[in-house]
CSV table of C-alpha atoms in Angstrom, one decimal:
chain,number,residue,atom,x,y,z
X,15,UNK,CA,-211.6,-51.9,-86.3
X,16,UNK,CA,-208.4,-49.9,-85.9
X,17,UNK,CA,-206.1,-52.7,-87.0
X,18,UNK,CA,-205.8,-51.1,-90.4
X,19,UNK,CA,-204.8,-47.9,-88.7
X,20,UNK,CA,-201.8,-49.8,-87.2
X,21,UNK,CA,-200.6,-50.5,-90.8
X,22,UNK,CA,-201.1,-47.0,-91.9
X,23,UNK,CA,-199.3,-45.5,-88.9
X,24,UNK,CA,-196.4,-48.0,-89.4
X,25,UNK,CA,-195.9,-46.3,-92.7
X,26,UNK,CA,-196.0,-42.8,-91.1
X,27,UNK,CA,-193.5,-44.0,-88.5
X,28,UNK,CA,-191.1,-45.2,-91.2
X,29,UNK,CA,-191.3,-41.7,-92.8
X,30,UNK,CA,-190.7,-39.9,-89.6
X,31,UNK,CA,-187.6,-42.0,-88.7
X,32,UNK,CA,-186.0,-42.4,-92.1
X,33,UNK,CA,-186.9,-39.8,-94.7
X,34,UNK,CA,-184.4,-37.2,-93.4
X,35,UNK,CA,-181.5,-39.6,-93.2
X,36,UNK,CA,-182.4,-41.0,-96.7
X,37,UNK,CA,-182.2,-37.5,-98.1
X,38,UNK,CA,-178.9,-36.9,-96.5
X,39,UNK,CA,-177.5,-40.2,-97.6
X,40,UNK,CA,-178.4,-39.1,-101.2
X,41,UNK,CA,-176.7,-35.7,-100.8
X,42,UNK,CA,-179.1,-33.3,-99.2
X,43,UNK,CA,-178.0,-30.8,-96.5
X,44,UNK,CA,-179.7,-30.5,-93.1
X,45,UNK,CA,-181.2,-27.1,-94.0
X,46,UNK,CA,-182.9,-28.6,-97.1
X,47,UNK,CA,-184.7,-31.4,-95.2
X,48,UNK,CA,-188.0,-29.6,-94.5
X,49,UNK,CA,-188.4,-28.3,-98.0
X,50,UNK,CA,-187.7,-31.7,-99.5
X,51,UNK,CA,-190.4,-33.1,-97.2
X,52,UNK,CA,-193.2,-30.8,-98.5
X,53,UNK,CA,-195.0,-33.8,-100.0
X,54,UNK,CA,-196.6,-34.6,-96.6
X,55,UNK,CA,-198.2,-31.2,-95.9
X,56,UNK,CA,-199.1,-30.4,-99.5
X,57,UNK,CA,-200.8,-33.7,-100.2
X,58,UNK,CA,-202.5,-33.5,-96.8
X,59,UNK,CA,-203.7,-30.0,-97.6
X,60,UNK,CA,-205.1,-30.9,-101.0
X,61,UNK,CA,-206.2,-34.5,-100.6
X,62,UNK,CA,-207.8,-34.9,-97.2
X,63,UNK,CA,-210.5,-32.2,-97.5
X,64,UNK,CA,-211.4,-33.4,-101.0
X,65,UNK,CA,-211.5,-37.1,-100.0
X,66,UNK,CA,-213.4,-36.1,-96.9
X,67,UNK,CA,-216.1,-34.3,-98.8
X,68,UNK,CA,-216.2,-37.1,-101.5
X,69,UNK,CA,-216.5,-39.9,-99.0
X,70,UNK,CA,-219.4,-38.1,-97.2
X,71,UNK,CA,-221.3,-38.3,-100.5
X,72,UNK,CA,-220.1,-41.7,-101.8
X,73,UNK,CA,-222.6,-44.5,-102.4
X,74,UNK,CA,-221.2,-47.9,-103.3
X,75,UNK,CA,-221.8,-51.5,-102.6
X,76,UNK,CA,-218.7,-51.4,-100.4
X,77,UNK,CA,-219.7,-48.3,-98.4
X,78,UNK,CA,-218.7,-44.7,-98.2
X,79,UNK,CA,-215.2,-45.0,-96.8
X,80,UNK,CA,-214.0,-48.4,-98.0
X,81,UNK,CA,-213.1,-47.5,-101.6
X,82,UNK,CA,-210.7,-44.8,-100.3
X,83,UNK,CA,-209.1,-47.2,-97.8
X,84,UNK,CA,-208.3,-49.7,-100.6
X,85,UNK,CA,-206.9,-47.2,-103.1
X,86,UNK,CA,-204.8,-45.5,-100.5
X,87,UNK,CA,-203.4,-48.7,-99.2
X,88,UNK,CA,-202.3,-49.8,-102.6
X,89,UNK,CA,-200.5,-46.5,-103.3
X,90,UNK,CA,-198.9,-46.6,-99.9
X,91,UNK,CA,-197.6,-50.1,-100.4
X,92,UNK,CA,-196.1,-49.2,-103.8
X,93,UNK,CA,-194.4,-46.1,-102.3
X,94,UNK,CA,-192.9,-48.1,-99.4
X,95,UNK,CA,-191.6,-50.8,-101.7
X,96,UNK,CA,-189.8,-48.4,-104.0
X,97,UNK,CA,-188.5,-45.8,-101.5
X,98,UNK,CA,-185.4,-47.6,-100.2
X,99,UNK,CA,-184.4,-48.4,-103.8
X,100,UNK,CA,-184.0,-44.7,-104.6
X,101,UNK,CA,-180.9,-43.9,-106.7
X,102,UNK,CA,-181.2,-40.1,-106.5
X,103,UNK,CA,-182.6,-37.3,-104.4
X,104,UNK,CA,-185.2,-36.6,-107.2
X,105,UNK,CA,-186.4,-40.2,-107.1
X,106,UNK,CA,-186.8,-40.2,-103.3
X,107,UNK,CA,-188.7,-36.9,-103.3
X,108,UNK,CA,-191.0,-38.1,-106.1
X,109,UNK,CA,-191.7,-41.4,-104.3
X,110,UNK,CA,-192.5,-39.5,-101.1
X,111,UNK,CA,-195.3,-37.8,-103.0
X,112,UNK,CA,-196.8,-41.1,-104.0
X,113,UNK,CA,-196.4,-42.5,-100.5
X,114,UNK,CA,-198.0,-39.5,-98.9
X,115,UNK,CA,-200.8,-39.4,-101.4
X,116,UNK,CA,-201.7,-43.0,-100.4
X,117,UNK,CA,-201.4,-42.3,-96.7
X,118,UNK,CA,-203.6,-39.2,-96.9
X,119,UNK,CA,-206.3,-40.9,-99.1
X,120,UNK,CA,-206.6,-43.6,-96.3
X,121,UNK,CA,-206.1,-41.4,-93.3
X,122,UNK,CA,-209.1,-39.0,-93.5
X,123,UNK,CA,-211.7,-41.7,-94.1
X,124,UNK,CA,-210.3,-43.7,-91.1
X,125,UNK,CA,-211.0,-40.7,-88.8
X,126,UNK,CA,-214.6,-40.4,-90.2
X,127,UNK,CA,-215.0,-44.2,-89.9
X,128,UNK,CA,-214.7,-44.0,-86.1
X,129,UNK,CA,-217.4,-41.4,-85.9
X,130,UNK,CA,-219.6,-43.4,-88.3
X,131,UNK,CA,-219.4,-46.6,-86.3
X,132,UNK,CA,-219.6,-45.2,-82.8
X,133,UNK,CA,-222.3,-43.2,-81.0
X,134,UNK,CA,-221.2,-40.0,-79.2
X,135,UNK,CA,-220.7,-41.8,-75.8
X,136,UNK,CA,-218.2,-44.2,-77.4
X,137,UNK,CA,-216.2,-41.8,-79.5
X,138,UNK,CA,-213.8,-40.7,-76.7
X,139,UNK,CA,-212.6,-44.3,-76.2
X,140,UNK,CA,-212.7,-44.9,-80.0
X,141,UNK,CA,-210.3,-42.1,-80.8
X,142,UNK,CA,-208.0,-42.9,-77.8
X,143,UNK,CA,-208.0,-46.5,-79.0
X,144,UNK,CA,-206.9,-45.2,-82.4
X,145,UNK,CA,-204.2,-43.2,-80.7
X,146,UNK,CA,-203.1,-46.4,-78.9
X,147,UNK,CA,-202.8,-48.2,-82.2
X,148,UNK,CA,-200.7,-45.2,-83.5
X,149,UNK,CA,-198.3,-45.6,-80.6
X,150,UNK,CA,-198.0,-49.4,-81.1
X,151,UNK,CA,-197.5,-49.1,-84.9
X,152,UNK,CA,-194.9,-46.4,-84.7
X,153,UNK,CA,-193.1,-48.1,-81.9
X,154,UNK,CA,-192.7,-51.2,-84.1
X,155,UNK,CA,-191.7,-49.1,-87.1
X,156,UNK,CA,-188.9,-47.2,-85.2
X,157,UNK,CA,-187.7,-50.3,-83.3
X,158,UNK,CA,-187.4,-52.8,-86.2
X,159,UNK,CA,-184.1,-51.5,-87.6
X,160,UNK,CA,-182.4,-51.9,-84.2
X,161,UNK,CA,-183.9,-55.4,-83.9
X,162,UNK,CA,-182.4,-56.3,-87.3
X,163,UNK,CA,-179.0,-55.0,-86.1
X,164,UNK,CA,-179.4,-57.0,-82.9
X,165,UNK,CA,-180.1,-60.1,-84.9
X,166,UNK,CA,-176.7,-59.7,-86.7
X,167,UNK,CA,-177.2,-57.2,-89.6
X,168,UNK,CA,-174.3,-54.7,-90.0
X,169,UNK,CA,-175.7,-51.2,-89.4
X,170,UNK,CA,-173.0,-49.9,-91.8
X,171,UNK,CA,-173.9,-52.3,-94.7
X,172,UNK,CA,-175.1,-49.8,-97.3
X,173,UNK,CA,-176.0,-50.0,-101.0
X,174,UNK,CA,-174.3,-48.0,-103.8
X,175,UNK,CA,-176.3,-44.9,-102.8
X,176,UNK,CA,-175.4,-45.0,-99.1
X,177,UNK,CA,-178.8,-46.3,-97.9
X,178,UNK,CA,-178.5,-49.0,-95.3
X,179,UNK,CA,-180.0,-52.4,-96.1
X,180,UNK,CA,-181.8,-52.3,-92.7
X,181,UNK,CA,-183.9,-49.4,-94.2
X,182,UNK,CA,-184.7,-51.5,-97.3
X,183,UNK,CA,-186.0,-54.5,-95.2
X,184,UNK,CA,-188.1,-52.4,-92.8
X,185,UNK,CA,-189.8,-50.5,-95.7
X,186,UNK,CA,-190.7,-53.8,-97.3
X,187,UNK,CA,-192.1,-55.1,-94.1
X,188,UNK,CA,-194.1,-51.8,-93.9
X,189,UNK,CA,-195.5,-52.3,-97.4
X,190,UNK,CA,-196.9,-55.7,-96.6
X,191,UNK,CA,-198.2,-54.7,-93.2
X,192,UNK,CA,-199.9,-51.6,-94.4
X,193,UNK,CA,-201.8,-53.3,-97.3
X,194,UNK,CA,-202.8,-56.5,-95.4
X,195,UNK,CA,-204.0,-54.8,-92.2
X,196,UNK,CA,-206.1,-52.3,-94.0
X,197,UNK,CA,-207.7,-54.9,-96.2
X,198,UNK,CA,-208.3,-57.2,-93.1
X,199,UNK,CA,-209.8,-54.3,-91.2
X,200,UNK,CA,-212.4,-53.3,-93.8
X,201,UNK,CA,-213.3,-57.0,-94.4
X,202,UNK,CA,-213.8,-57.9,-90.8
X,203,UNK,CA,-215.6,-54.7,-89.8
X,204,UNK,CA,-217.7,-53.5,-92.8
X,205,UNK,CA,-219.3,-50.1,-92.7
X,206,UNK,CA,-222.8,-49.8,-91.2
X,207,UNK,CA,-225.6,-49.5,-93.8
X,208,UNK,CA,-226.7,-46.0,-94.4
X,209,UNK,CA,-230.1,-45.0,-92.9
X,210,UNK,CA,-232.9,-43.8,-95.2
X,211,UNK,CA,-232.3,-40.3,-93.9
X,212,UNK,CA,-228.6,-40.5,-94.6
X,213,UNK,CA,-229.2,-41.8,-98.1
X,214,UNK,CA,-231.8,-39.1,-98.8
X,215,UNK,CA,-229.3,-36.4,-97.6
X,216,UNK,CA,-226.5,-37.8,-99.9
X,217,UNK,CA,-228.9,-38.0,-102.9
X,218,UNK,CA,-230.0,-34.5,-102.3
X,219,UNK,CA,-226.4,-33.2,-102.6
X,220,UNK,CA,-225.1,-31.9,-105.9
X,221,UNK,CA,-222.3,-34.1,-107.5
X,222,UNK,CA,-219.1,-33.4,-109.3
X,223,UNK,CA,-215.8,-31.8,-108.4
X,224,UNK,CA,-217.2,-28.3,-108.4
X,225,UNK,CA,-219.8,-29.4,-105.8
X,226,UNK,CA,-217.1,-30.9,-103.7
X,227,UNK,CA,-215.1,-27.7,-103.6
X,228,UNK,CA,-218.3,-25.7,-102.8
X,229,UNK,CA,-219.0,-28.1,-99.9
X,230,UNK,CA,-215.5,-27.5,-98.5
X,231,UNK,CA,-215.9,-23.8,-98.8
X,232,UNK,CA,-219.4,-23.8,-97.2
X,233,UNK,CA,-218.1,-26.1,-94.4
X,234,UNK,CA,-215.3,-23.7,-93.7
X,235,UNK,CA,-217.8,-20.8,-93.5
X,236,UNK,CA,-220.0,-22.8,-91.2
X,237,UNK,CA,-217.2,-24.1,-89.0
X,238,UNK,CA,-218.1,-24.5,-85.3
X,239,UNK,CA,-216.4,-22.0,-82.9
X,240,UNK,CA,-214.7,-24.8,-81.0
X,241,UNK,CA,-213.1,-26.1,-84.2
X,242,UNK,CA,-211.9,-22.6,-85.1
X,243,UNK,CA,-210.3,-22.2,-81.7
X,244,UNK,CA,-208.5,-25.5,-82.1
X,245,UNK,CA,-206.6,-23.9,-85.0
X,246,UNK,CA,-204.3,-21.9,-82.8
X,247,UNK,CA,-203.5,-25.0,-80.7
X,248,UNK,CA,-202.8,-26.9,-83.9
X,249,UNK,CA,-200.5,-24.2,-85.2
X,250,UNK,CA,-198.1,-24.4,-82.3
X,251,UNK,CA,-198.5,-28.2,-81.8
X,252,UNK,CA,-197.7,-29.3,-85.3
X,253,UNK,CA,-195.0,-26.7,-85.9
X,254,UNK,CA,-193.3,-28.1,-82.8
X,255,UNK,CA,-193.8,-31.7,-83.9
X,256,UNK,CA,-192.5,-31.0,-87.4
X,257,UNK,CA,-189.2,-29.6,-86.0
X,258,UNK,CA,-188.8,-32.5,-83.6
X,259,UNK,CA,-189.3,-35.2,-86.3
X,260,UNK,CA,-187.1,-33.4,-88.9
X,261,UNK,CA,-184.1,-32.9,-86.7
X,262,UNK,CA,-184.0,-35.2,-83.7
X,263,UNK,CA,-181.7,-37.7,-85.3
X,264,UNK,CA,-179.2,-34.9,-86.1
X,265,UNK,CA,-179.5,-33.5,-82.6
X,266,UNK,CA,-178.7,-36.9,-81.1
X,267,UNK,CA,-175.8,-37.2,-83.5
X,268,UNK,CA,-174.4,-34.0,-82.2
X,269,UNK,CA,-175.1,-34.4,-78.4
X,270,UNK,CA,-174.5,-38.1,-77.9
X,271,UNK,CA,-172.3,-39.3,-80.8
X,272,UNK,CA,-170.5,-36.0,-81.5
X,273,UNK,CA,-170.9,-36.2,-85.3
X,274,UNK,CA,-172.5,-34.1,-88.1
X,275,UNK,CA,-171.4,-36.5,-90.9
X,276,UNK,CA,-174.4,-38.3,-92.3
X,277,UNK,CA,-172.2,-41.0,-93.9
X,278,UNK,CA,-170.4,-41.9,-90.7
X,279,UNK,CA,-170.9,-45.0,-88.6
X,280,UNK,CA,-171.6,-42.7,-85.7
X,281,UNK,CA,-174.6,-41.1,-87.6
X,282,UNK,CA,-175.9,-44.6,-88.3
X,283,UNK,CA,-175.8,-45.2,-84.6
X,284,UNK,CA,-177.6,-41.9,-84.0
X,285,UNK,CA,-180.4,-42.9,-86.4
X,286,UNK,CA,-180.8,-46.3,-84.7
X,287,UNK,CA,-180.8,-44.6,-81.2
X,288,UNK,CA,-183.5,-42.2,-82.4
X,289,UNK,CA,-185.5,-45.2,-83.5
X,290,UNK,CA,-185.2,-46.8,-80.0
X,291,UNK,CA,-186.1,-43.5,-78.3
X,292,UNK,CA,-189.1,-43.1,-80.6
X,293,UNK,CA,-190.1,-46.7,-80.0
X,294,UNK,CA,-190.1,-45.9,-76.3
X,295,UNK,CA,-192.2,-42.8,-76.5
X,296,UNK,CA,-194.6,-44.5,-78.8
X,297,UNK,CA,-194.9,-47.3,-76.2
X,298,UNK,CA,-195.7,-44.6,-73.6
X,299,UNK,CA,-198.3,-43.2,-76.0
X,300,UNK,CA,-199.8,-46.7,-76.5
X,301,UNK,CA,-200.2,-47.3,-72.7
X,302,UNK,CA,-201.3,-43.8,-71.7
X,303,UNK,CA,-203.9,-43.6,-74.5
X,304,UNK,CA,-206.0,-46.1,-72.6
X,305,UNK,CA,-205.0,-44.7,-69.2
X,306,UNK,CA,-206.4,-41.3,-70.3
X,307,UNK,CA,-210.0,-42.5,-70.6
X,308,UNK,CA,-211.0,-42.2,-66.9
X,309,UNK,CA,-209.0,-38.9,-66.7
X,310,UNK,CA,-210.9,-37.5,-69.7
X,311,UNK,CA,-214.2,-38.3,-68.1
X,312,UNK,CA,-213.1,-36.5,-64.9
X,313,UNK,CA,-211.5,-33.3,-66.2
X,314,UNK,CA,-212.3,-33.2,-69.9
X,315,UNK,CA,-210.1,-33.7,-73.0
X,316,UNK,CA,-209.0,-30.0,-73.2
X,317,UNK,CA,-207.2,-29.7,-69.8
X,318,UNK,CA,-205.8,-33.2,-70.1
X,319,UNK,CA,-204.4,-32.4,-73.5
X,320,UNK,CA,-202.9,-29.2,-72.2
X,321,UNK,CA,-201.0,-31.1,-69.4
X,322,UNK,CA,-199.7,-33.7,-71.9
X,323,UNK,CA,-198.5,-31.0,-74.2
X,324,UNK,CA,-196.6,-29.3,-71.4
X,325,UNK,CA,-194.9,-32.6,-70.5
X,326,UNK,CA,-193.9,-33.0,-74.2
X,327,UNK,CA,-192.6,-29.5,-74.5
X,328,UNK,CA,-190.4,-29.9,-71.4
X,329,UNK,CA,-189.1,-33.2,-72.8
X,330,UNK,CA,-188.1,-31.7,-76.1
X,331,UNK,CA,-186.3,-28.8,-74.3
X,332,UNK,CA,-184.4,-31.3,-72.1
X,333,UNK,CA,-183.5,-33.9,-74.8
X,334,UNK,CA,-180.7,-32.0,-76.6
X,335,UNK,CA,-179.0,-31.4,-73.2
X,336,UNK,CA,-178.5,-35.1,-72.7
X,337,UNK,CA,-175.1,-36.5,-73.6
X,338,UNK,CA,-175.6,-40.2,-72.7
X,339,UNK,CA,-177.8,-42.6,-74.6
X,340,UNK,CA,-179.5,-44.2,-71.6
X,341,UNK,CA,-180.7,-40.8,-70.2
X,342,UNK,CA,-182.5,-39.9,-73.5
X,343,UNK,CA,-185.4,-42.1,-72.5
X,344,UNK,CA,-186.2,-39.8,-69.5
X,345,UNK,CA,-187.4,-36.7,-71.6
X,346,UNK,CA,-188.8,-39.1,-74.1
X,347,UNK,CA,-191.5,-40.1,-71.6
X,348,UNK,CA,-192.9,-36.6,-71.7
X,349,UNK,CA,-192.9,-36.7,-75.5
X,350,UNK,CA,-194.8,-40.0,-75.3
X,351,UNK,CA,-197.5,-38.4,-73.1
X,352,UNK,CA,-197.9,-35.6,-75.6
X,353,UNK,CA,-198.0,-37.9,-78.6
X,354,UNK,CA,-200.6,-40.2,-77.0
X,355,UNK,CA,-202.8,-37.2,-76.4
X,356,UNK,CA,-202.2,-35.5,-79.7
X,357,UNK,CA,-203.6,-38.5,-81.7
X,358,UNK,CA,-206.8,-38.8,-79.6
X,359,UNK,CA,-208.0,-35.9,-77.5
X,360,UNK,CA,-208.2,-33.1,-80.2
X,361,UNK,CA,-210.4,-35.5,-82.3
X,362,UNK,CA,-212.6,-36.2,-79.3
X,363,UNK,CA,-213.1,-32.4,-78.8
X,364,UNK,CA,-213.8,-32.0,-82.5
X,365,UNK,CA,-216.2,-34.9,-83.0
X,366,UNK,CA,-218.6,-33.5,-80.5
X,367,UNK,CA,-218.6,-30.1,-82.1
X,368,UNK,CA,-219.3,-31.0,-85.8
X,369,UNK,CA,-222.5,-32.3,-87.4
X,370,UNK,CA,-222.6,-36.0,-88.3
X,371,UNK,CA,-223.6,-35.3,-91.9
X,372,UNK,CA,-220.3,-33.4,-92.4
X,373,UNK,CA,-217.9,-35.6,-90.4
X,374,UNK,CA,-215.8,-36.5,-93.4
X,375,UNK,CA,-215.3,-32.9,-94.7
X,376,UNK,CA,-214.7,-31.5,-91.3
X,377,UNK,CA,-212.1,-34.2,-90.5
X,378,UNK,CA,-210.4,-33.2,-93.8
X,379,UNK,CA,-210.5,-29.5,-93.0
X,380,UNK,CA,-209.2,-30.2,-89.5
X,381,UNK,CA,-206.2,-31.9,-91.2
X,382,UNK,CA,-205.6,-28.6,-92.9
X,383,UNK,CA,-204.9,-27.3,-89.5
X,384,UNK,CA,-202.2,-30.0,-89.2
X,385,UNK,CA,-200.5,-29.6,-92.5
X,386,UNK,CA,-200.6,-25.8,-92.8
X,387,UNK,CA,-198.2,-25.5,-89.8
X,388,UNK,CA,-196.0,-28.2,-91.4
X,389,UNK,CA,-196.0,-26.2,-94.6
X,390,UNK,CA,-195.2,-23.0,-92.7
X,391,UNK,CA,-192.3,-24.8,-90.9
X,392,UNK,CA,-190.8,-25.9,-94.2
X,393,UNK,CA,-191.0,-22.4,-95.7
X,394,UNK,CA,-189.6,-20.6,-92.7
X,395,UNK,CA,-186.8,-23.1,-91.7
X,396,UNK,CA,-185.6,-24.4,-95.0
X,397,UNK,CA,-184.1,-22.9,-98.1
X,398,UNK,CA,-183.9,-24.7,-101.5
X,399,UNK,CA,-181.9,-23.0,-104.3
X,400,UNK,CA,-183.3,-23.9,-107.7
X,401,UNK,CA,-181.9,-22.8,-111.1
X,402,UNK,CA,-184.3,-19.8,-111.4
X,403,UNK,CA,-185.7,-19.3,-108.0
X,404,UNK,CA,-184.9,-19.8,-104.3
X,405,UNK,CA,-187.6,-21.2,-102.0
X,406,UNK,CA,-187.9,-20.6,-98.3
X,407,UNK,CA,-186.4,-18.2,-95.7
X,408,UNK,CA,-183.6,-20.6,-94.4
X,409,UNK,CA,-184.1,-19.7,-90.7
X,410,UNK,CA,-182.5,-23.0,-89.7
X,411,UNK,CA,-179.1,-21.7,-90.8
X,412,UNK,CA,-179.6,-18.0,-90.0
X,413,UNK,CA,-181.7,-18.0,-86.8
X,414,UNK,CA,-180.7,-21.4,-85.3
X,415,UNK,CA,-177.1,-21.4,-86.5
X,416,UNK,CA,-177.6,-24.7,-88.3
X,417,UNK,CA,-177.7,-26.6,-85.0
X,418,UNK,CA,-180.5,-29.2,-84.7
X,419,UNK,CA,-180.3,-29.0,-80.9
X,420,UNK,CA,-181.6,-25.4,-81.1
X,421,UNK,CA,-184.5,-26.7,-83.3
X,422,UNK,CA,-185.6,-29.1,-80.6
X,423,UNK,CA,-185.5,-26.3,-78.0
X,424,UNK,CA,-187.7,-24.2,-80.3
X,425,UNK,CA,-190.1,-27.2,-80.8
X,426,UNK,CA,-190.4,-27.6,-77.1
X,427,UNK,CA,-191.5,-24.0,-76.5
X,428,UNK,CA,-194.0,-24.4,-79.3
X,429,UNK,CA,-195.6,-27.3,-77.5
X,430,UNK,CA,-195.8,-25.3,-74.3
X,431,UNK,CA,-197.6,-22.5,-76.3
X,432,UNK,CA,-200.0,-25.2,-77.7
X,433,UNK,CA,-200.7,-26.4,-74.2
X,434,UNK,CA,-201.8,-22.9,-73.2
X,435,UNK,CA,-203.8,-22.4,-76.3
X,436,UNK,CA,-206.0,-25.5,-75.9
X,437,UNK,CA,-207.4,-24.2,-72.6
X,438,UNK,CA,-209.1,-21.5,-74.8
X,439,UNK,CA,-211.3,-24.1,-76.4
X,440,UNK,CA,-214.1,-24.1,-73.9
X,441,UNK,CA,-217.0,-25.0,-76.1
X,442,UNK,CA,-215.8,-28.4,-77.1
X,443,UNK,CA,-214.6,-29.3,-73.6
X,444,UNK,CA,-217.9,-28.3,-72.1
X,445,UNK,CA,-219.8,-30.4,-74.6
X,446,UNK,CA,-217.5,-33.4,-73.8
X,447,UNK,CA,-217.9,-33.0,-70.0
X,448,UNK,CA,-221.7,-32.7,-70.3
X,449,UNK,CA,-221.8,-35.8,-72.5
X,450,UNK,CA,-219.8,-37.9,-70.1
X,451,UNK,CA,-221.8,-36.6,-67.2
X,452,UNK,CA,-225.0,-37.7,-68.9
X,453,UNK,CA,-223.5,-41.1,-69.7
X,454,UNK,CA,-222.4,-41.5,-66.1
X,455,UNK,CA,-225.8,-40.6,-64.8
């Protein structure tokens, strides 16, 4: 069921590990990276709630979610194929919008798909299984460039625009993997037929784009208290993850390889090392996602998520202090624990707090709690000077001194704050514990 999610998350892994370096290869400065990466948060903010509301109401011979899986997979594959061929910064930024649109069209229905197919007693393991596939997919995405170099490719073999050929090959692999796994998944595990009650509910709903926006607004107004409280946790959690993903390669370049030159061989080594570290923490996430299932049943998803976030925050604070490559994997283990929990436990808390008839729209709205912190991160940290206007506050240069190692420290403290915040979400945790107690009985 989640095999298609593996292909989708392979695509996200490629973005996390390569978009910043691609931008710098094409001439961007470190301070511009968050602003140039706005495609992700903006498309997520706009697309996921709309697709969520539309998929809740869709009636087709293929199901409610499947049409969106297929459209998103095609857009994602096209974006992945074209991205490493970018000849300018403008071209790369434009293609990222296409790629992120495809990813977001597919992502939200996949979250709802789990709730659709599984009863409440199964959702915890369903979302943690999805988290495990995320870890596996991103591990493969981050590790593949190093495997290519290990098989004999020159890490410094670049095209006319300074983009390594290892990047070109791994993006092509990602395009094929994303499209084929998603199509295979929906073919092998078709959606369950709608019940007469579900059909009657859908048919009673007004149609059209205006109705979709009204449904989103009404759902926000009716949002369960547990979901509202998750918003504070999401603010700190995703602000911290945004800072880590954007600047970890540059931090490793400074601390381990003593370089800030994006065109140097040492920086190529830093990018490959980050891929290996990220592959390791995603492997940790893959394994621990399954190991968390009995722990969740014992203490609940909220306290467990808090512990994992604290481990990740301490890992991020420690990582820029490391000067030897081999020791980078020690703090990465904590980051892996956090990542494995991030992709599963919040959704388990959420799925037990929202009505089944609004699963799609609430999953889309919950994604707004992910992308708004990313958008805030870009505006605060980055600065982009355009001919008639300047965007962003540029705190990366002014507050952090243009040092990516300071960004990782800030990101680590954000995860510690997120860990404290999730303990405030008592309603969702109590529901989950009561549910698992009933199942055990």
